[in-house]
Coordinates of C-alpha atoms and ligand atoms in Angstrom, one line a residue:
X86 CA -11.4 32.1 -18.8
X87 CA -13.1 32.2 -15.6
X88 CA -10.9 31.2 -12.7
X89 CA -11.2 28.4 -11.3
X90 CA -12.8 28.4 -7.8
X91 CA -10.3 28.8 -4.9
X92 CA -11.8 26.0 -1.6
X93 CA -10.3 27.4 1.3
X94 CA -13.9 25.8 3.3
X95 CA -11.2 23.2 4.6
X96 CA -7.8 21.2 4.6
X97 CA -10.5 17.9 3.5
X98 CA -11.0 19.9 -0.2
X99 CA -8.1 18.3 -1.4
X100 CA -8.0 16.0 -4.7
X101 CA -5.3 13.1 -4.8
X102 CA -2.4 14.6 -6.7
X103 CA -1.5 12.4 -9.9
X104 CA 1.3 10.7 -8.4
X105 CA -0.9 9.9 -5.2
X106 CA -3.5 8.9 -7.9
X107 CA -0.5 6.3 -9.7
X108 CA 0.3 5.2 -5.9
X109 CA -3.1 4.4 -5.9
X110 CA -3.5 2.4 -8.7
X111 CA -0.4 0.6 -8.5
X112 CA -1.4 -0.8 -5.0
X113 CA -1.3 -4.7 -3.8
X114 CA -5.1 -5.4 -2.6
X115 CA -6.3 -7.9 -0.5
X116 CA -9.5 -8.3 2.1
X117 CA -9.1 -5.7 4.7
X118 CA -11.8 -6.9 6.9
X119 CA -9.9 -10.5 6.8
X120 CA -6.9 -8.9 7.6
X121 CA -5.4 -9.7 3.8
X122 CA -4.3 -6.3 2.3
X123 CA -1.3 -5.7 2.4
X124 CA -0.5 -2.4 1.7
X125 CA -3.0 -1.4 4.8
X126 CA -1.1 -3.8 6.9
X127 CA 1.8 -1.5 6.0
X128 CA 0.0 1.7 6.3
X129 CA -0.9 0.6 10.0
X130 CA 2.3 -0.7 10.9
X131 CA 4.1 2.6 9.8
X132 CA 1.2 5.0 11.9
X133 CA 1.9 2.7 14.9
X134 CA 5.2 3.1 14.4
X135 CA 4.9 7.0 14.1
X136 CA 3.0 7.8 17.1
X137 CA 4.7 5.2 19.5
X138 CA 1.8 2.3 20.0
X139 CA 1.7 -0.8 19.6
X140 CA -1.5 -1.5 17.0
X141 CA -3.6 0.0 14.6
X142 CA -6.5 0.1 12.4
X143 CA -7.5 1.9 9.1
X144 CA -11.2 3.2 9.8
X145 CA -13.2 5.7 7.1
X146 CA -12.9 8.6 8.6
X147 CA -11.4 10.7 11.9
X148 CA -15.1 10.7 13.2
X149 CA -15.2 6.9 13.5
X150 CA -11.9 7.1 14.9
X151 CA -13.3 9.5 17.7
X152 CA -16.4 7.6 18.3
X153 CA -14.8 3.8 18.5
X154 CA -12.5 5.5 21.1
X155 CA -14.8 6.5 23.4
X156 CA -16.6 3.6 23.0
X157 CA -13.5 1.0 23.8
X158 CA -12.6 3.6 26.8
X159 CA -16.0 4.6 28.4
X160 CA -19.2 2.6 29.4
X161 CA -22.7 4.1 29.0
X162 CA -23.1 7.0 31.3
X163 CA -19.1 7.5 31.9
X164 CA -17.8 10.8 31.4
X165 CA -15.2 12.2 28.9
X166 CA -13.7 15.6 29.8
X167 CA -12.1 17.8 26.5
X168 CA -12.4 21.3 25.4
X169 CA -15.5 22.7 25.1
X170 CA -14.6 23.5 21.4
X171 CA -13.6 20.2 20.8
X172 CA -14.8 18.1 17.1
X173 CA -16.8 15.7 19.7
X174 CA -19.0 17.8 21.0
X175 CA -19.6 19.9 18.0
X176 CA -19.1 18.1 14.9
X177 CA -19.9 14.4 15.1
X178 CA -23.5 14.9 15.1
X179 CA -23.8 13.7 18.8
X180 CA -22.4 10.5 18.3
X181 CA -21.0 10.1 21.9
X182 CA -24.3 10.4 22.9
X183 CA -26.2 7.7 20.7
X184 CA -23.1 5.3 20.4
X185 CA -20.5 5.2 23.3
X186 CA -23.9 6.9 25.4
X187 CA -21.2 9.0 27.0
X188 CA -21.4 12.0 28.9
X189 CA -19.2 15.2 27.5
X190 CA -17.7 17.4 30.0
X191 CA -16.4 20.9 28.3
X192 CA -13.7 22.8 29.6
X193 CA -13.5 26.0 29.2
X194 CA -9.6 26.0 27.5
X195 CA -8.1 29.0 26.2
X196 CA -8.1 28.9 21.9
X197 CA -8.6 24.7 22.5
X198 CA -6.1 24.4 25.4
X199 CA -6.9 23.7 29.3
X200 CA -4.5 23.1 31.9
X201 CA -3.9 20.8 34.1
X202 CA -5.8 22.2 36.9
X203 CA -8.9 22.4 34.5
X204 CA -8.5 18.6 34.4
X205 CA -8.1 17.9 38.0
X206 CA -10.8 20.4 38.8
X207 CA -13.1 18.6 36.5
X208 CA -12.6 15.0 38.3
X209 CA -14.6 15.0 41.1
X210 CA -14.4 12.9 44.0
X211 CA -16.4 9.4 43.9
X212 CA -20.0 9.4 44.1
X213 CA -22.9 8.0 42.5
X214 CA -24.6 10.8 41.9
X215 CA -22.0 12.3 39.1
X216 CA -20.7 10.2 36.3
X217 CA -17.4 8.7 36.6
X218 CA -15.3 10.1 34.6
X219 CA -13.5 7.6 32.6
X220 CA -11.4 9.6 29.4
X221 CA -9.7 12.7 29.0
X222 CA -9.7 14.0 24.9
X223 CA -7.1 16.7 23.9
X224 CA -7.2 17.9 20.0
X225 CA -4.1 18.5 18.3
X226 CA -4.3 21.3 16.9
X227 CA -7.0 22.5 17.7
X228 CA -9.6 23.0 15.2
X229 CA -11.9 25.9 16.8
X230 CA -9.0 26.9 18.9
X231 CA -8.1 28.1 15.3
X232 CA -5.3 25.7 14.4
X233 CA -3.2 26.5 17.6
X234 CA -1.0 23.9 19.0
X235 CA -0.8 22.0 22.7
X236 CA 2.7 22.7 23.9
X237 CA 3.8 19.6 24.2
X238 CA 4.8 20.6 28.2
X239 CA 1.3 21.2 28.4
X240 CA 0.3 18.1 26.9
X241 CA 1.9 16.0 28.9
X242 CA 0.5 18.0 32.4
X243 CA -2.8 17.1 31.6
X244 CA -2.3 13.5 30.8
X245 CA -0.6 13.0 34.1
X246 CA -3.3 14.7 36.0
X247 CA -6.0 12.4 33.6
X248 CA -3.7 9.2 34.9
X249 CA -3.5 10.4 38.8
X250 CA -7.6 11.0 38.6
X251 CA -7.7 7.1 36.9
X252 CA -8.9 8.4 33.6
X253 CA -7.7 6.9 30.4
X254 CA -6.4 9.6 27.5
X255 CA -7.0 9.7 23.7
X256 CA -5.6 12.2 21.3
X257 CA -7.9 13.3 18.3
X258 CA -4.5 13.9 15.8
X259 CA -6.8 15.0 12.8
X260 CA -3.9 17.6 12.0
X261 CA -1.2 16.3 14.3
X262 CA 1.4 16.6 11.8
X263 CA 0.6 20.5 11.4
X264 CA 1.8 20.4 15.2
X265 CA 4.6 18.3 14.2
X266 CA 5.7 20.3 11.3
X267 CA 5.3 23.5 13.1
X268 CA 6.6 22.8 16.3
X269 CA 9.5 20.7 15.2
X270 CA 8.0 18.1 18.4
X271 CA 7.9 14.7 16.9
X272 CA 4.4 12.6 16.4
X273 CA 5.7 10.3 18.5
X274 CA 6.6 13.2 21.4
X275 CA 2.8 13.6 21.3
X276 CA 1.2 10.9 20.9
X277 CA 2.6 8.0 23.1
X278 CA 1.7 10.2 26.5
X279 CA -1.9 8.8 25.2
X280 CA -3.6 5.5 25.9
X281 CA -5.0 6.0 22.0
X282 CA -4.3 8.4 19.1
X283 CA -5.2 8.8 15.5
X284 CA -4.6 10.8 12.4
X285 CA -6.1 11.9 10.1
X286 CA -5.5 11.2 6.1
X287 CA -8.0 13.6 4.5
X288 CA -6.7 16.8 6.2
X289 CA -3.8 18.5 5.3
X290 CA -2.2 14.8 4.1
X291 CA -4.1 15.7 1.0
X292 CA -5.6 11.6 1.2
X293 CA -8.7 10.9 -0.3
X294 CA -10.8 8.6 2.6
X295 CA -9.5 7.1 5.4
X296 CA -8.2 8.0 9.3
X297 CA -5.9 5.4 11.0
X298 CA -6.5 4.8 15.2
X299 CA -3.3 3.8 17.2
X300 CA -3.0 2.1 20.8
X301 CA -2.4 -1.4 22.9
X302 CA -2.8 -4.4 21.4
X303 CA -6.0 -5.1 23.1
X304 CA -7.6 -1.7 22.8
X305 CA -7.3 -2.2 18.9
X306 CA -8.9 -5.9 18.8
X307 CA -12.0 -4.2 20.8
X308 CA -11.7 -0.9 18.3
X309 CA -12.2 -3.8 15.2
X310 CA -14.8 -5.5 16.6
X311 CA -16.8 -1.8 16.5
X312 CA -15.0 -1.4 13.2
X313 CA -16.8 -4.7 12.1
X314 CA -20.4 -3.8 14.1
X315 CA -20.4 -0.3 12.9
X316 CA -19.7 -1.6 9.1
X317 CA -16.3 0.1 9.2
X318 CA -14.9 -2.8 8.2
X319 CA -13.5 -2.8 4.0
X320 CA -12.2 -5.1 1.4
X321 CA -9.5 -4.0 -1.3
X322 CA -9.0 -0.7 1.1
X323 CA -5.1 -0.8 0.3
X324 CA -6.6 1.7 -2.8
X325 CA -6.7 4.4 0.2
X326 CA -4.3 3.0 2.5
X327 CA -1.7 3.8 -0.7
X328 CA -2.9 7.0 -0.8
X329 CA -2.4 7.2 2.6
X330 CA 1.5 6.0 2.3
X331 CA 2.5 8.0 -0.1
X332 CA 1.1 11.2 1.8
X333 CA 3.2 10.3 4.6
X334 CA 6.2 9.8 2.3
X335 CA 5.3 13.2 0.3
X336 CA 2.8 15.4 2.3
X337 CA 4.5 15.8 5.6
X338 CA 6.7 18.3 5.3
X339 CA 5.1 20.2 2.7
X340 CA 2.5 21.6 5.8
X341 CA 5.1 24.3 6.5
X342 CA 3.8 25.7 2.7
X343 CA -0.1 25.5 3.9
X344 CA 1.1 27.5 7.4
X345 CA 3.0 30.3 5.3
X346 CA 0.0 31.0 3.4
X347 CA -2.1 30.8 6.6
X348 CA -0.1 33.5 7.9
X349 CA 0.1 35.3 4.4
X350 CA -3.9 34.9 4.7
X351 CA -4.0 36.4 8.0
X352 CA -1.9 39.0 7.5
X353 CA -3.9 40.2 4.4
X354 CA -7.0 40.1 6.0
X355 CA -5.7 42.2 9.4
X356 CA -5.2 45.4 6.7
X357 CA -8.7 44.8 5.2
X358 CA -11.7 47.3 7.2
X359 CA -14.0 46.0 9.1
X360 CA -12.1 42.6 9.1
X361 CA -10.7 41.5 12.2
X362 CA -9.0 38.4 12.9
X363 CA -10.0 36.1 16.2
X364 CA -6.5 35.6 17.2
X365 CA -3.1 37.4 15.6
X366 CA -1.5 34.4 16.8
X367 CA -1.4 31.8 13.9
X368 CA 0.6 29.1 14.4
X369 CA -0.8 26.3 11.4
X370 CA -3.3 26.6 8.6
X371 CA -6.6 27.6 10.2
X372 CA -7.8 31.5 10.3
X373 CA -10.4 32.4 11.7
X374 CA -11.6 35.9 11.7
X375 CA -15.0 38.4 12.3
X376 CA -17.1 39.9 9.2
X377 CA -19.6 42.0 11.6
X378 CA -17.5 45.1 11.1
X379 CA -17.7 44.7 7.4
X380 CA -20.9 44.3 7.6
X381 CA -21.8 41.2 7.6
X382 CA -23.3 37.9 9.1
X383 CA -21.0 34.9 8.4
X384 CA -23.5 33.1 6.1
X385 CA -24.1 36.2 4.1
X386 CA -20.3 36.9 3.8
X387 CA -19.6 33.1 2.9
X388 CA -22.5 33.1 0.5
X389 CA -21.3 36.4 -1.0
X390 CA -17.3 35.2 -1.4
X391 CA -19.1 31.7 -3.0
X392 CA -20.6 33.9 -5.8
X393 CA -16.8 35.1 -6.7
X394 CA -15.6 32.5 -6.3
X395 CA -14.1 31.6 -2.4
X396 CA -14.7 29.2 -0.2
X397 CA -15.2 29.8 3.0
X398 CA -16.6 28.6 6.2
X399 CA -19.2 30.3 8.7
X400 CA -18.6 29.2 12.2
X401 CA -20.8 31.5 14.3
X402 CA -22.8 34.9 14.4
X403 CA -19.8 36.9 12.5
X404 CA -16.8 34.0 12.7
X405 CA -15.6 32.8 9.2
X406 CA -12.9 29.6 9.0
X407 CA -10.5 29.3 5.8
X408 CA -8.4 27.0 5.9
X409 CA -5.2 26.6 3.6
X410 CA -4.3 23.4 2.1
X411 CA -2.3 21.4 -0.4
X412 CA -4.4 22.6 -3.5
X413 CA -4.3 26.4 -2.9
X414 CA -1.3 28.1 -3.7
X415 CA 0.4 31.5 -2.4
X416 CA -1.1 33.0 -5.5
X417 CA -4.1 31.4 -4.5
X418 CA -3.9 33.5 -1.1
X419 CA -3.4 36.7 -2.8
X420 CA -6.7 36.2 -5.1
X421 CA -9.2 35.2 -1.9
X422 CA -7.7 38.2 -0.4
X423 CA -8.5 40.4 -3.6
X424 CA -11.9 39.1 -3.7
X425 CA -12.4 39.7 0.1
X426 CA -11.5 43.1 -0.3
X427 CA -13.8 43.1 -3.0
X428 CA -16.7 42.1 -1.1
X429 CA -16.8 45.4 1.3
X430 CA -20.3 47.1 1.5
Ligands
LIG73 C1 -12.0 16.7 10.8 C2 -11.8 16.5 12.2 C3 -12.3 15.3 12.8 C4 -13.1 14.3 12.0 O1 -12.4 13.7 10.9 P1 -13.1 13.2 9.6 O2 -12.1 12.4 8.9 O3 -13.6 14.4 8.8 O4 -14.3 12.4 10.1 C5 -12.1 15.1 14.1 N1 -11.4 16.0 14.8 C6 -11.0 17.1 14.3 C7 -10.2 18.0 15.2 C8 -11.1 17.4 13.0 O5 -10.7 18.6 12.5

């Protein structure tokens, strides 16, 4: 029997488990959009709860998260200041610049992470010839920055110089309970130093659809009237907001599993030739590492471990992403590794 093909493309391969599919199906609906369902009135209660704010809202994904933010912060031509790897400059298809009609400034942070000088260096003085900036975005963890995790010391530094330069701050948590699980800091630690934050249910929650956006009261009636404009807005969404639940009830602490095999991964791959990883240093479940010494582009050596059956992601010239996850096992790990090996010209 062939085996079966092993996703490590990303944390969002996940299928609901069967007892997250039962959750599920055994859900109380009602109308979202009205306000009606009760089991996403829960699921919003308990992520406001979680990451210290006062409100929140289920939205489809972590991208609409991202963009309603910016949009409830920022006013056309306003400036937002993250990394310069960051998810909303480089994967939401330029949505801050058709929707929010925001202006992105990149820092240039060390694997995701800038400092608070970077911040205050990047807030200029008043004028009408720059745009004001109006938001500060930090990503925990840090996606490109290859999983790695904001200290929450650090954290806190750049909020405060955000708040002394008058800019409002928003937390993109896609995998914010990897940091939590990892760094034994609390969501809550992280996330109420922000004026908004959001996590995340398809990532390493193992959820099916869904993100959910945290802040003041007011912020969240502004973020459902985009909900609503945007067609955000659901009906009998308690389906995924159960899903949701019962990852935070059963998926949580389980990410310590996803970042042993990350650093089983990594460690494999350091022995194999021509293989060398972008950073020794991993501290969740992403890897990222360099094929041009095996001999390879990234496309051709994704292509090639497709054919034997890996997924895999390529994220530059040479740089491939895997990413470990609820559905791929230790074994798992040891098999991409064989076929890697495998894959040497
Ligand atoms: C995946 C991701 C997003 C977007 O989330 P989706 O639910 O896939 O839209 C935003 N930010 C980061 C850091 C991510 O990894």
């Amino acid at each position: 029997m062939p085996d079966a093909f092993l996703d490590f493309f990303s944390d969002t391969k996940t299928r609901p488990t069967p007892a997250m599919r039962a959750a599920m199906m055994a859900a109380e609906v009602g109308d979202e959009q009205k306000g009606e369902d009760p089991t996403v009135t829960r699921l919003c209660e308990r992520v406001a709860d979680m990451l210290g704010q006062e409100d929140a809202v289920l939205l489809p994904s972590g991208t609409m998260c991202n963009q309603i933010a910016l949009a409830v912060h920022c006013r056309p031509g306003d400036e937002v200041i993250c990394d310069q790897s960051s998810h909303i400059i480089n994967s939401e298809g330029g949505g801050p610049a058709a929707l929010a009609g925001v202006m992105l400034r990149g820092l240039p942070g060390k694997r995701g992470i800038f400092s608070a000088a970077d911040v205050t260096g990047a807030i200029q003085p008043e004028s009408r010839y720059r745009p004001r900036p109006r938001l500060l975005c930090v990503e925990q963890t840090s996606n490109f920055g290859g999983g790695s995790i904001w200290p929450l010391e650090t954290m806190r530094q750049v909020t405060a110089a955000a708040r002394t330069g008058g800019l409002a701050t928003h937390l993109d948590g896609a995998r914010l309970f990897n940091a939590v699980v990892a760094s034994g800091v609390g969501a809550r630690d992280y996330a109420e130093t922000f004026d908004s934050a959001w996590v995340d249910l398809t990532k390493g929650l193992g959820g099916p659809v869904g993100a959910v956006l945290a802040g003041p009261r007011d912020f969240i009636r502004e973020a459902w009237r985009l909900k609503q404009r945007l067609g955000g807005a659901m009906r009998q969404a308690g389906f995924l907001a159960a899903a949701g639940l019962h990852a935070l009830d059963h998926h949580v602490a389980r990410l310590a599993e996803d970042h042993a095999n990350a650093r089983a991964l990594a460690a494999g791959l350091a022995q194999l030739p021509g293989i060398r990883l972008a950073d020794d240093r991993i501290e969740t479940n992403i890897v990222f590492f360099d094929v041009a010494g095996a001999g390879y582009s990234a496309v051709d050596f994704v292509t090639a471990a497709k054919t034997k059956g890996l997924g895999a992601g390529a994220f530059g010239p040479s740089l491939v992403r895997m990413i470990t996850h609820l559905d791929v096992s230790a074994d798992d790990v040891q098999r991409a590794l064989e076929i890697i090996a495998s894959l040497r010209k």
